[in-house]
mmCIF file of N, CA and C in Angstrom:
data_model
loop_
_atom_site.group_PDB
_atom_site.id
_atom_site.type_symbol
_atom_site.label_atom_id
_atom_site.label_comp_id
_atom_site.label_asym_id
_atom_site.label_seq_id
_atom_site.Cartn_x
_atom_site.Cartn_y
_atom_site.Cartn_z
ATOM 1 N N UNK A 1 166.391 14.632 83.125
ATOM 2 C CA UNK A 1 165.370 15.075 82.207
ATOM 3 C C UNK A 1 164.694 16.318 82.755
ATOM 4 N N UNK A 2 164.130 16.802 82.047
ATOM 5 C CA UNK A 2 163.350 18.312 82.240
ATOM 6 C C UNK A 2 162.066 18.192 81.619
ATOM 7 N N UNK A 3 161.448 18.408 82.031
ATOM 8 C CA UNK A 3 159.875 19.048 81.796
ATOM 9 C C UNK A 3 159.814 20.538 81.263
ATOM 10 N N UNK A 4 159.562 21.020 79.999
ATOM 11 C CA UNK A 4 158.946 22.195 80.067
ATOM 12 C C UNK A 4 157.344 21.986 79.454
ATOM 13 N N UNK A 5 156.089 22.540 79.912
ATOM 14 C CA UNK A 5 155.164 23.035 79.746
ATOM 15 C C UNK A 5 155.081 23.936 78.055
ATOM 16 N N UNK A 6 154.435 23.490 77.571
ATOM 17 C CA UNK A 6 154.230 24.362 76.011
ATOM 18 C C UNK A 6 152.894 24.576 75.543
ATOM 19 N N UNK A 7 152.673 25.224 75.514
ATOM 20 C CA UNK A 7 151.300 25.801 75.242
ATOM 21 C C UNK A 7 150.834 26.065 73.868
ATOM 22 N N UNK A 8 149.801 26.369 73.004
ATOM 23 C CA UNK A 8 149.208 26.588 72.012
ATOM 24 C C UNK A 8 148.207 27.833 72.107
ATOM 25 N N UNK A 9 148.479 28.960 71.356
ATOM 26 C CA UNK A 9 146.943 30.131 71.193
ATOM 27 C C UNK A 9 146.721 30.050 69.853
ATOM 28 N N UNK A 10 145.854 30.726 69.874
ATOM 29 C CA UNK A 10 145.227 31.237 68.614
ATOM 30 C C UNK A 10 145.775 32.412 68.517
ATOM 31 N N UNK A 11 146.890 32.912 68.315
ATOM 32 C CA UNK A 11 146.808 34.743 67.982
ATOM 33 C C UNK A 11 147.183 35.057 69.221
ATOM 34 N N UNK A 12 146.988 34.923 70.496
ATOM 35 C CA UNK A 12 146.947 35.398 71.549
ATOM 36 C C UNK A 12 148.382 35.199 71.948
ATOM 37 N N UNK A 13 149.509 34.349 71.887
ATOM 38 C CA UNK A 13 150.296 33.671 72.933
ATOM 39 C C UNK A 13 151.162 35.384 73.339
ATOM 40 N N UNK A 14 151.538 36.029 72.344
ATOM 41 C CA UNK A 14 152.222 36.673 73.258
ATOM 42 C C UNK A 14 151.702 38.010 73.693
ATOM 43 N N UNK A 15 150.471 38.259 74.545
ATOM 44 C CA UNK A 15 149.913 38.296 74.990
ATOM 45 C C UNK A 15 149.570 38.197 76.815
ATOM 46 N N UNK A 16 149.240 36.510 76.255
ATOM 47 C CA UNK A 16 149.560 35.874 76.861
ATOM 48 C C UNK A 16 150.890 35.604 77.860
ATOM 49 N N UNK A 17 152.239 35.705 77.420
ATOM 50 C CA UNK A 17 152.984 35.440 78.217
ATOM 51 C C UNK A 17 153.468 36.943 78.513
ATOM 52 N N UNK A 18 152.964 38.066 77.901
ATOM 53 C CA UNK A 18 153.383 39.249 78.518
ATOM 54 C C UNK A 18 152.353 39.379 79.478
ATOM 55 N N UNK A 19 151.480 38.638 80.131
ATOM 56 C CA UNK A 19 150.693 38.733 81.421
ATOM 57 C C UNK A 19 151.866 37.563 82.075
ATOM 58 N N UNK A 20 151.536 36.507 81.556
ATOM 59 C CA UNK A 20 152.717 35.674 82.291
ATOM 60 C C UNK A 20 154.432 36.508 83.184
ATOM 61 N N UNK A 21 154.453 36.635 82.316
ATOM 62 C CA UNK A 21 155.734 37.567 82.548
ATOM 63 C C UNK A 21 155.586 38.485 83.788
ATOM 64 N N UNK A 22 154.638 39.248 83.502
ATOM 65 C CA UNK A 22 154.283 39.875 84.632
ATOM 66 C C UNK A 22 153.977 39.899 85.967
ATOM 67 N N UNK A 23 153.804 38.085 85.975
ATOM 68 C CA UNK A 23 153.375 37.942 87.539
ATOM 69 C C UNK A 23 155.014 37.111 87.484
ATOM 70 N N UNK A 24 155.498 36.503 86.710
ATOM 71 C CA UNK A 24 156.612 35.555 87.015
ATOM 72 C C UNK A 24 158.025 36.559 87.060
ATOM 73 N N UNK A 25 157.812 37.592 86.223
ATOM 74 C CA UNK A 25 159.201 38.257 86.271
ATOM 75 C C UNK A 25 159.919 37.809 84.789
ATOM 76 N N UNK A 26 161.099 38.019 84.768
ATOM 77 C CA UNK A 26 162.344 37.482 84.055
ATOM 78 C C UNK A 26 162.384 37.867 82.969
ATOM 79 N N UNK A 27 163.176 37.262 81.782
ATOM 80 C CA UNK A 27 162.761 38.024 80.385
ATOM 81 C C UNK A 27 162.870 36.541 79.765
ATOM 82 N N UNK A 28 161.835 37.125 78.593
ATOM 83 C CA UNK A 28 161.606 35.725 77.607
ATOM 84 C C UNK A 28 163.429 35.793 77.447
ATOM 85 N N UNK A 29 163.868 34.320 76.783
ATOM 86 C CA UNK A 29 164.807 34.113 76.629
ATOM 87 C C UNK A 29 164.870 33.546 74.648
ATOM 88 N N UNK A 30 163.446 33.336 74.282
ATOM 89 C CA UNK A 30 163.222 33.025 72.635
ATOM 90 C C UNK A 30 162.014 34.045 72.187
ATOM 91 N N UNK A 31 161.942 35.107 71.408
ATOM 92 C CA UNK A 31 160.421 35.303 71.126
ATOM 93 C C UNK A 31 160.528 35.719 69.601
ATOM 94 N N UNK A 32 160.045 34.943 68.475
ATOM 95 C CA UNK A 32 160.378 34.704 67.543
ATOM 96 C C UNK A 32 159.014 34.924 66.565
ATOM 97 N N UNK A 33 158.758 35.441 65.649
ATOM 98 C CA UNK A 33 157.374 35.289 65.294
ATOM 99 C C UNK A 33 157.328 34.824 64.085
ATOM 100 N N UNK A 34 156.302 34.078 63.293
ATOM 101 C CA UNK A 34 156.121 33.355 62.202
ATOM 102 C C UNK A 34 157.008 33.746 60.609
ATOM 103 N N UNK A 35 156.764 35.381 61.070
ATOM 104 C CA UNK A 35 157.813 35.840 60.104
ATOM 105 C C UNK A 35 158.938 35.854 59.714
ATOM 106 N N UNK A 36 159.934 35.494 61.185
ATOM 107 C CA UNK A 36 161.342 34.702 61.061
ATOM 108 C C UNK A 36 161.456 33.742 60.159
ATOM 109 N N UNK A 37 160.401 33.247 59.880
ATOM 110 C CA UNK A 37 160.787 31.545 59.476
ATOM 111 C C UNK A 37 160.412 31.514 58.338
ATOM 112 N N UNK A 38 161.677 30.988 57.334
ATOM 113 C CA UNK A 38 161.782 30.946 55.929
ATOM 114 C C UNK A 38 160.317 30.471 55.217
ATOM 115 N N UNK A 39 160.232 30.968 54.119
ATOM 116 C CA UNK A 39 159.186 31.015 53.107
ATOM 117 C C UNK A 39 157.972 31.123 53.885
ATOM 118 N N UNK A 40 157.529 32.149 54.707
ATOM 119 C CA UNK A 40 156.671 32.413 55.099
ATOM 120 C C UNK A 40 155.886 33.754 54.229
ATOM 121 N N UNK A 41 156.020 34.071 53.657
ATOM 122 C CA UNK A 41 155.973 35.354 52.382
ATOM 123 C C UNK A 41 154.228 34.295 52.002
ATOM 124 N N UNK A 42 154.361 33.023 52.094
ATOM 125 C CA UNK A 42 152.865 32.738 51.603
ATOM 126 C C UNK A 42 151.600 32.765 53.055
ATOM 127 N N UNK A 43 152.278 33.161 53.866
ATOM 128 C CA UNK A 43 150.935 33.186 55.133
ATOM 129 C C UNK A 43 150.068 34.550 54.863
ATOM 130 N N UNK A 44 148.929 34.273 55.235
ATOM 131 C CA UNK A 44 147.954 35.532 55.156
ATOM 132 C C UNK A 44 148.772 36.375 55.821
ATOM 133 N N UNK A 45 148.402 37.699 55.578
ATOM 134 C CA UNK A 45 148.852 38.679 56.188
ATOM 135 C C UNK A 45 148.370 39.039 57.910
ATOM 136 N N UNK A 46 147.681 38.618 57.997
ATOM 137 C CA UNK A 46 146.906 38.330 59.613
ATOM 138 C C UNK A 46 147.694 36.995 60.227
ATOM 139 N N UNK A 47 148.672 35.798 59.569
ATOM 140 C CA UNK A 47 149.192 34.936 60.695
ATOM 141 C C UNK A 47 150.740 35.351 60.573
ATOM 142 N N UNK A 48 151.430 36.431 59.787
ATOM 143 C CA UNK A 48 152.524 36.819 59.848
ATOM 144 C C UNK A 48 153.351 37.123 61.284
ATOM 145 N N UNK A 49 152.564 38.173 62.171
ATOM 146 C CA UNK A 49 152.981 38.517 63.536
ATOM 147 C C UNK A 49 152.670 38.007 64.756
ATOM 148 N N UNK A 50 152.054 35.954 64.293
ATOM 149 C CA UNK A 50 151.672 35.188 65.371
ATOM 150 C C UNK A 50 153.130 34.657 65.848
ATOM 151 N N UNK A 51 153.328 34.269 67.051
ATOM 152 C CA UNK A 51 154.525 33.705 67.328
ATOM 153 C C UNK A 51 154.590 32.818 67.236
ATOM 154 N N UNK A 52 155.855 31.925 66.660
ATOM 155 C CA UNK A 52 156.119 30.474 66.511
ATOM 156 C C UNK A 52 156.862 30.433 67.647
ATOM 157 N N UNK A 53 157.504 30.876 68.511
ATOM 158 C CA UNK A 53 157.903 30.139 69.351
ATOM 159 C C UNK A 53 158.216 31.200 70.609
ATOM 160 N N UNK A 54 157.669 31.261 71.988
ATOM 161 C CA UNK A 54 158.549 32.304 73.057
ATOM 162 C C UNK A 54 158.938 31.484 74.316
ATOM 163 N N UNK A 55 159.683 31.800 75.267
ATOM 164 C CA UNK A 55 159.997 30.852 76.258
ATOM 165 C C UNK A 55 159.930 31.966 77.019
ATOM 166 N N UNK A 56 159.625 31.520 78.694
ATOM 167 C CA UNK A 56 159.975 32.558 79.399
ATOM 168 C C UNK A 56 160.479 31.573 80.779
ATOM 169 N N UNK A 57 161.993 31.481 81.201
ATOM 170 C CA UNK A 57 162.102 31.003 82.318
ATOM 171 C C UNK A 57 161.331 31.177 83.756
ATOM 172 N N UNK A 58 160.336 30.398 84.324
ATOM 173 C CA UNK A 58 159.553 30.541 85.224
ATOM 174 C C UNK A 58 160.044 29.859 86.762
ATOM 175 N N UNK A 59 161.261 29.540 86.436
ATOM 176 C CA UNK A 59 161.871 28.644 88.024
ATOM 177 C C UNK A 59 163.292 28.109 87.466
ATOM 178 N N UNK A 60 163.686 27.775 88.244
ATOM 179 C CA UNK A 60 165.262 27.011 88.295
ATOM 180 C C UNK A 60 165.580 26.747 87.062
ATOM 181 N N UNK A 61 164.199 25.595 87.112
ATOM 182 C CA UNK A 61 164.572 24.569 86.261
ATOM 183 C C UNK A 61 163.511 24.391 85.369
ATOM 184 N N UNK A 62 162.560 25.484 85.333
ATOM 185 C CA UNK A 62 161.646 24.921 84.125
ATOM 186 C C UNK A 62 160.944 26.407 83.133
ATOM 187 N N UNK A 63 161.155 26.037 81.973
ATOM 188 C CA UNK A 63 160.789 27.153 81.111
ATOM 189 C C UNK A 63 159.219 26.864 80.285
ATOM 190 N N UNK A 64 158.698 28.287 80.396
ATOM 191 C CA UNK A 64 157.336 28.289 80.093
ATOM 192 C C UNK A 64 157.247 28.508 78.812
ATOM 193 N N UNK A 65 157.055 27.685 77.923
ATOM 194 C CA UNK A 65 156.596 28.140 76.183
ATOM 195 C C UNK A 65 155.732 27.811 75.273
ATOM 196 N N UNK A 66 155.422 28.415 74.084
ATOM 197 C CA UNK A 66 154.120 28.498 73.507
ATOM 198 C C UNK A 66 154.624 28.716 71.739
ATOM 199 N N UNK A 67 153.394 28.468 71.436
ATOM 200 C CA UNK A 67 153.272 29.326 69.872
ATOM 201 C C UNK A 67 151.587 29.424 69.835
ATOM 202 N N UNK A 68 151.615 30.269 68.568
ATOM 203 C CA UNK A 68 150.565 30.377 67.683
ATOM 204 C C UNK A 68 149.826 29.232 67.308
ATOM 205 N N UNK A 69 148.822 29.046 66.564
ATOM 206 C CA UNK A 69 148.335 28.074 65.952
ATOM 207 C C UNK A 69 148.520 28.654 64.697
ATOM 208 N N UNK A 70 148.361 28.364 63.174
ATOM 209 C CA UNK A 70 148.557 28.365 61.757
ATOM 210 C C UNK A 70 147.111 27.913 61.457
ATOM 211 N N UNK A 71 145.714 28.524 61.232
ATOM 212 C CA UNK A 71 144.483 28.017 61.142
ATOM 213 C C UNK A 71 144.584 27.789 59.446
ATOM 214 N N UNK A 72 145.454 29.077 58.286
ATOM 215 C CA UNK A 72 145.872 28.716 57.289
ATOM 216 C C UNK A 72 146.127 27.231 56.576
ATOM 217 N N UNK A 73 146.858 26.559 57.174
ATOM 218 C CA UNK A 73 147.577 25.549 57.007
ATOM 219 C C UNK A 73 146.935 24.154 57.978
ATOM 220 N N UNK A 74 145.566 24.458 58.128
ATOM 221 C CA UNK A 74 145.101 23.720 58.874
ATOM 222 C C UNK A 74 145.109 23.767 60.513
ATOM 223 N N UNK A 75 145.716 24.667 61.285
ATOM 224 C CA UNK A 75 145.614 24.019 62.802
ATOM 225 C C UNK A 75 144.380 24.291 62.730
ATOM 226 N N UNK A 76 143.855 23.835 64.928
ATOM 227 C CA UNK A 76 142.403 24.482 65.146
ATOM 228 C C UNK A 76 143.459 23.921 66.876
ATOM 229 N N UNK A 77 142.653 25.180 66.870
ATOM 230 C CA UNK A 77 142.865 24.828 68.559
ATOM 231 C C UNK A 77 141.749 24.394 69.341
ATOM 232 N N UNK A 78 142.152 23.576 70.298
ATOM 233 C CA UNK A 78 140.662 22.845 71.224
ATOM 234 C C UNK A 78 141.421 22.824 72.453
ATOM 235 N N UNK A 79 140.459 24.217 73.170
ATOM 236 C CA UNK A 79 141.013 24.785 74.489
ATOM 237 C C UNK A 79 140.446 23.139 75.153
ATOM 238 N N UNK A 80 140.696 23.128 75.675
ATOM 239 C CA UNK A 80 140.133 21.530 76.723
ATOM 240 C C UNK A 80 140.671 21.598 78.284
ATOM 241 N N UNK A 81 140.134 20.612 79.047
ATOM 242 C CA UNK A 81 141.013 20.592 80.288
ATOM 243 C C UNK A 81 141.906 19.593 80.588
ATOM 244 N N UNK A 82 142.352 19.121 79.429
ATOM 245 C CA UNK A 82 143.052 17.403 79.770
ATOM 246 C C UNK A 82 144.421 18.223 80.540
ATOM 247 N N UNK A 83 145.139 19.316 80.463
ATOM 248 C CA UNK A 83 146.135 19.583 81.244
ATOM 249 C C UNK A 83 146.357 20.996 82.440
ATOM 250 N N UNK A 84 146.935 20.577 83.149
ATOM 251 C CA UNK A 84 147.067 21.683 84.178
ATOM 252 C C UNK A 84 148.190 22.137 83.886
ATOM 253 N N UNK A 85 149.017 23.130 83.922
ATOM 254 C CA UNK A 85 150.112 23.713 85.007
ATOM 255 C C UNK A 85 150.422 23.767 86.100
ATOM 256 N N UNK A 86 151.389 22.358 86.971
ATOM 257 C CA UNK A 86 151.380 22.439 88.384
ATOM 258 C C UNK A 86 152.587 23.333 88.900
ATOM 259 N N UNK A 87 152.202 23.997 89.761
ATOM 260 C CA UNK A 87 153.696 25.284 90.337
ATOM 261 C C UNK A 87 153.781 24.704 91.485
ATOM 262 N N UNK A 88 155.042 24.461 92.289
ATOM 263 C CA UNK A 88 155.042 24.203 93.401
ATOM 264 C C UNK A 88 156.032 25.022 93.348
ATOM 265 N N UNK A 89 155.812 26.771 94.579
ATOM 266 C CA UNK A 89 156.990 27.495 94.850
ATOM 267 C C UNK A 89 157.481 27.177 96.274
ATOM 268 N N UNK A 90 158.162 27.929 97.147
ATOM 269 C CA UNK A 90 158.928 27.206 98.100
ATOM 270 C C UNK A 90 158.388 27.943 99.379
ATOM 271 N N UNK A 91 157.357 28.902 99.137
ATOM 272 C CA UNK A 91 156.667 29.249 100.149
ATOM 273 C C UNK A 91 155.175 29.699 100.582
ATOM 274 N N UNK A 92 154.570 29.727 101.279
ATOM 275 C CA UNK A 92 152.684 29.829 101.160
ATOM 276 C C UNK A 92 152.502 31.049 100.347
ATOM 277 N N UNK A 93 153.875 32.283 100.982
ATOM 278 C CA UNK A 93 153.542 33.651 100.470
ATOM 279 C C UNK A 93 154.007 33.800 98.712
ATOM 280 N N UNK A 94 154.540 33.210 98.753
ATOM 281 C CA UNK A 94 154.728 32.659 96.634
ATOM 282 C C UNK A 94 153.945 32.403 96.091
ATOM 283 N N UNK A 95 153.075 31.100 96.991
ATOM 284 C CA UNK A 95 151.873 30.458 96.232
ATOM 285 C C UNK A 95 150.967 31.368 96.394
ATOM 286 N N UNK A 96 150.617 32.325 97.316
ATOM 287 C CA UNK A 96 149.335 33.185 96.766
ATOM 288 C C UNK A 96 149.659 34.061 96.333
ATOM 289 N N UNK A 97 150.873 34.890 95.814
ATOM 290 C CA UNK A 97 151.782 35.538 94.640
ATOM 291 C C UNK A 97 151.695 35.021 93.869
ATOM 292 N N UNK A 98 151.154 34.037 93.330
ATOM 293 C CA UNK A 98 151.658 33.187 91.827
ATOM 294 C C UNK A 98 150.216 33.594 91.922
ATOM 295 N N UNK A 99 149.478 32.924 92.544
ATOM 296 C CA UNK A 99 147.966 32.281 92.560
ATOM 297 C C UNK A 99 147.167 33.632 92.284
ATOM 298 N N UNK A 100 147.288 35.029 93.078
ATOM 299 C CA UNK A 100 146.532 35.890 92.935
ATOM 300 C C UNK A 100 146.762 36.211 91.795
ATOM 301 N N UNK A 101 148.205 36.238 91.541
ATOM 302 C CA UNK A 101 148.391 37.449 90.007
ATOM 303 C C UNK A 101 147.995 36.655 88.708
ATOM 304 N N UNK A 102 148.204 35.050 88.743
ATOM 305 C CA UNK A 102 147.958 34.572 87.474
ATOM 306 C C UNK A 102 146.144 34.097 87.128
ATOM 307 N N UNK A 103 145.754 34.014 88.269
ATOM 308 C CA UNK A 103 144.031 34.054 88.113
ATOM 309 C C UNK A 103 143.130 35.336 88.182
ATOM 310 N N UNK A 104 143.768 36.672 87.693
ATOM 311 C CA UNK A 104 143.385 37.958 87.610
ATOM 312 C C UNK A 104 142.683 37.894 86.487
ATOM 313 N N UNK A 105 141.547 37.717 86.562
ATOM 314 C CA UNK A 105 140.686 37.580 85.159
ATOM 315 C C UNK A 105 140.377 36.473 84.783
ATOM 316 N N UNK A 106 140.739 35.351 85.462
ATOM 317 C CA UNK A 106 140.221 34.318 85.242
ATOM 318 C C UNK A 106 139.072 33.679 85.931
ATOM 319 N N UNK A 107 138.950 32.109 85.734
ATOM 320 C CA UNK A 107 137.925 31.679 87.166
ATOM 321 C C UNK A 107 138.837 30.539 87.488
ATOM 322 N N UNK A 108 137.676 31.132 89.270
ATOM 323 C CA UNK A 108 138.983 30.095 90.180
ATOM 324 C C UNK A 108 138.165 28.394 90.432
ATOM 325 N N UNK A 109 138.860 27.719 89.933
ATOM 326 C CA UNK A 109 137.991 26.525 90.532
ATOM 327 C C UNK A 109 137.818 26.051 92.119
ATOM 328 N N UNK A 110 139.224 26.239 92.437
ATOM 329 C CA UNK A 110 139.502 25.854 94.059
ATOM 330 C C UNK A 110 140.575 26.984 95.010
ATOM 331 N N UNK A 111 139.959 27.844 95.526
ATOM 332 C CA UNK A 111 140.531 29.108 96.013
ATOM 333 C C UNK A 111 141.867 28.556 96.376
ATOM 334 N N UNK A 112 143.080 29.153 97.694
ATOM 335 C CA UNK A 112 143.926 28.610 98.031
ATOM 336 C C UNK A 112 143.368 28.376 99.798
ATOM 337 N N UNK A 113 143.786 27.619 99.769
ATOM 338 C CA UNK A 113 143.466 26.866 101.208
ATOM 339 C C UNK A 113 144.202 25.897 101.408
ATOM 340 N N UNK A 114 144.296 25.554 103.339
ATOM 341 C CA UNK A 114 145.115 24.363 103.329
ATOM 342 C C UNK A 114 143.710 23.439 103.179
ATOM 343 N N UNK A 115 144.969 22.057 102.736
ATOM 344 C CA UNK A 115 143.888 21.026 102.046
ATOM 345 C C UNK A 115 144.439 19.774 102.972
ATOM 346 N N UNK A 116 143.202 18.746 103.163
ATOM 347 C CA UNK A 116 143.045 17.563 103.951
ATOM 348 C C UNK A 116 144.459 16.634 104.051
ATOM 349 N N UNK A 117 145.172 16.664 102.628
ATOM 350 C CA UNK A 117 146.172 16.028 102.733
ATOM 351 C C UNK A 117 147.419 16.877 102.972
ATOM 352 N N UNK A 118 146.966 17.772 103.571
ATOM 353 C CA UNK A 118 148.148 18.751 104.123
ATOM 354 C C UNK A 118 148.989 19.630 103.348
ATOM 355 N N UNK A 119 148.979 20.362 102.142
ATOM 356 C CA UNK A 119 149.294 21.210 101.249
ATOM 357 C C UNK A 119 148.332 22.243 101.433
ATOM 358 N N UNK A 120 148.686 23.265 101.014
ATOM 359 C CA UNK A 120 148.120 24.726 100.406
ATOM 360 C C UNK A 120 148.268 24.887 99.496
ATOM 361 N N UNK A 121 146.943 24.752 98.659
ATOM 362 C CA UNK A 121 146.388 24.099 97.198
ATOM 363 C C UNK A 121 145.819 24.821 96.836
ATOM 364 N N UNK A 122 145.506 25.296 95.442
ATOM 365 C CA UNK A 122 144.468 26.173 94.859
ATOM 366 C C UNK A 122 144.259 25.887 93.080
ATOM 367 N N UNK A 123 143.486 26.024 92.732
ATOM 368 C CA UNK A 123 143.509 25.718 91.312
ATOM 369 C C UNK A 123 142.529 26.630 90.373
ATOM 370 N N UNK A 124 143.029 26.968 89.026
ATOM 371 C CA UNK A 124 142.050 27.999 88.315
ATOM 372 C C UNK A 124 142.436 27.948 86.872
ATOM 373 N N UNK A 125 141.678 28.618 86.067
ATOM 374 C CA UNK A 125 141.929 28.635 84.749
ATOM 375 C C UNK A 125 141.893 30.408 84.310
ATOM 376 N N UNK A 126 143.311 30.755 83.877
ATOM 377 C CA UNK A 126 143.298 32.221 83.502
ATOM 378 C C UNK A 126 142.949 32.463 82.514
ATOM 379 N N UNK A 127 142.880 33.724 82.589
ATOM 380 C CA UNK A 127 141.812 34.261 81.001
ATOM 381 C C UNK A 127 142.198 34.050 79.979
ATOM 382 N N UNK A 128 143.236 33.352 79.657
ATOM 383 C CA UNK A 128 143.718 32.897 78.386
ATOM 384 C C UNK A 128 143.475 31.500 78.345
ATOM 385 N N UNK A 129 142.642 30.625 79.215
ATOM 386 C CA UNK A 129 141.927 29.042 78.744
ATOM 387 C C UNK A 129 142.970 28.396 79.497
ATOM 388 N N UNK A 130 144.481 28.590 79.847
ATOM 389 C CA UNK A 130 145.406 27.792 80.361
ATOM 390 C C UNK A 130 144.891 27.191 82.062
ATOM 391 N N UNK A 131 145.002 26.273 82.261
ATOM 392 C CA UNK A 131 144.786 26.065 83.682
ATOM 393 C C UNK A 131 145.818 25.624 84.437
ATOM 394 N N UNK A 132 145.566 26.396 85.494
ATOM 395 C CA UNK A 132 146.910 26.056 86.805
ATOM 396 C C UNK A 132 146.892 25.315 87.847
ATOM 397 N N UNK A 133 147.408 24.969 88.459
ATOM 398 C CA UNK A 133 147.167 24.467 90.118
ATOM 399 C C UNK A 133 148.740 25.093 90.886
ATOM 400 N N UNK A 134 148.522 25.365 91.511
ATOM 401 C CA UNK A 134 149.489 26.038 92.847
ATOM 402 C C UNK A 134 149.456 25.172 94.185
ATOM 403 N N UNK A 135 150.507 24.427 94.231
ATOM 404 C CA UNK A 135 150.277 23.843 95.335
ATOM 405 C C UNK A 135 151.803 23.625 96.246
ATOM 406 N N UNK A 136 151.427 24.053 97.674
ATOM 407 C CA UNK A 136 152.792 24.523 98.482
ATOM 408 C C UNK A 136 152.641 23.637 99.661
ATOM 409 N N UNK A 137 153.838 22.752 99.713
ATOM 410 C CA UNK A 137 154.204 21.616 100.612
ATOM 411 C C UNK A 137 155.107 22.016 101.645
ATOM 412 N N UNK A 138 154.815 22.364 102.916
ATOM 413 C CA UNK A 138 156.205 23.259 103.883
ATOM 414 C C UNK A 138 156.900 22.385 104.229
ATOM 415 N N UNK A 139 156.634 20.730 104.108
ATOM 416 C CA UNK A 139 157.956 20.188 104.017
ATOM 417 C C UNK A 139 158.950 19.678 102.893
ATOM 418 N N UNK A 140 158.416 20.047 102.353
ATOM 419 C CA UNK A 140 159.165 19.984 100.443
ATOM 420 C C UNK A 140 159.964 21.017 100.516
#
């Protein structure tokens, strides 16, 4: 089984993952916008160029993706904190490569530091509401 991470904006996502992108590298591998998708001719003219769907491979084995919300048709988004993004890369100098570039504008809750139970841990929420944790195990 696989885990991918999927996210929700308002308007923002790709945006959003063109900052993503930027600290992770790679190229989206889906970026598709509302307008692809049949009988869309009835969306306001403002949710036409939201994206329904982008992926951007972020590791081996796990791909980062998102859409728009449709406020038209009823969504609402409710930024909240019920979820993180956990990264575990394979070295300290990754994790504060991930950690510096993706909390550039954001706030940090827990800087990176080694932590009591023996990881180099850090956690934050970037300027797009998403929240992360970075955490690097040197025997993992």
């Amino acid at each position: 089984m696989k885990v991918n991470p999927y996210l929700n904006f308002d308007g923002n996502a790709e945006g959003a993952f063109l900052f993503y992108k930027s600290v992770f590298g790679g190229e989206f591998t889906s970026h598709m916008k509302m307008s692809d998708a049949p009988d869309t001719d009835k969306l306001p003219e403002n949710e036409k160029n939201r994206t329904m769907h982008i992926s951007l491979p972020i590791g081996k084995d796990t791909i980062l993706m998102a859409s728009d919300i449709l406020p038209s048709v009823g969504h609402k988004l409710n930024v909240g904190n019920n979820s993180y993004i956990s990264l575990h890369p394979e070295s300290k100098e990754e994790a504060d490569r991930l950690f510096n570039g993706l909390s550039e504008g954001g706030e940090i809750e827990m800087p990176m530091e080694d932590q009591f139970w023996g990881d180099y841990f850090g956690c934050f929420t970037d300027r797009f509401g998403v929240m992360w944790m970075v955490n690097f195990n040197p025997e993992f």
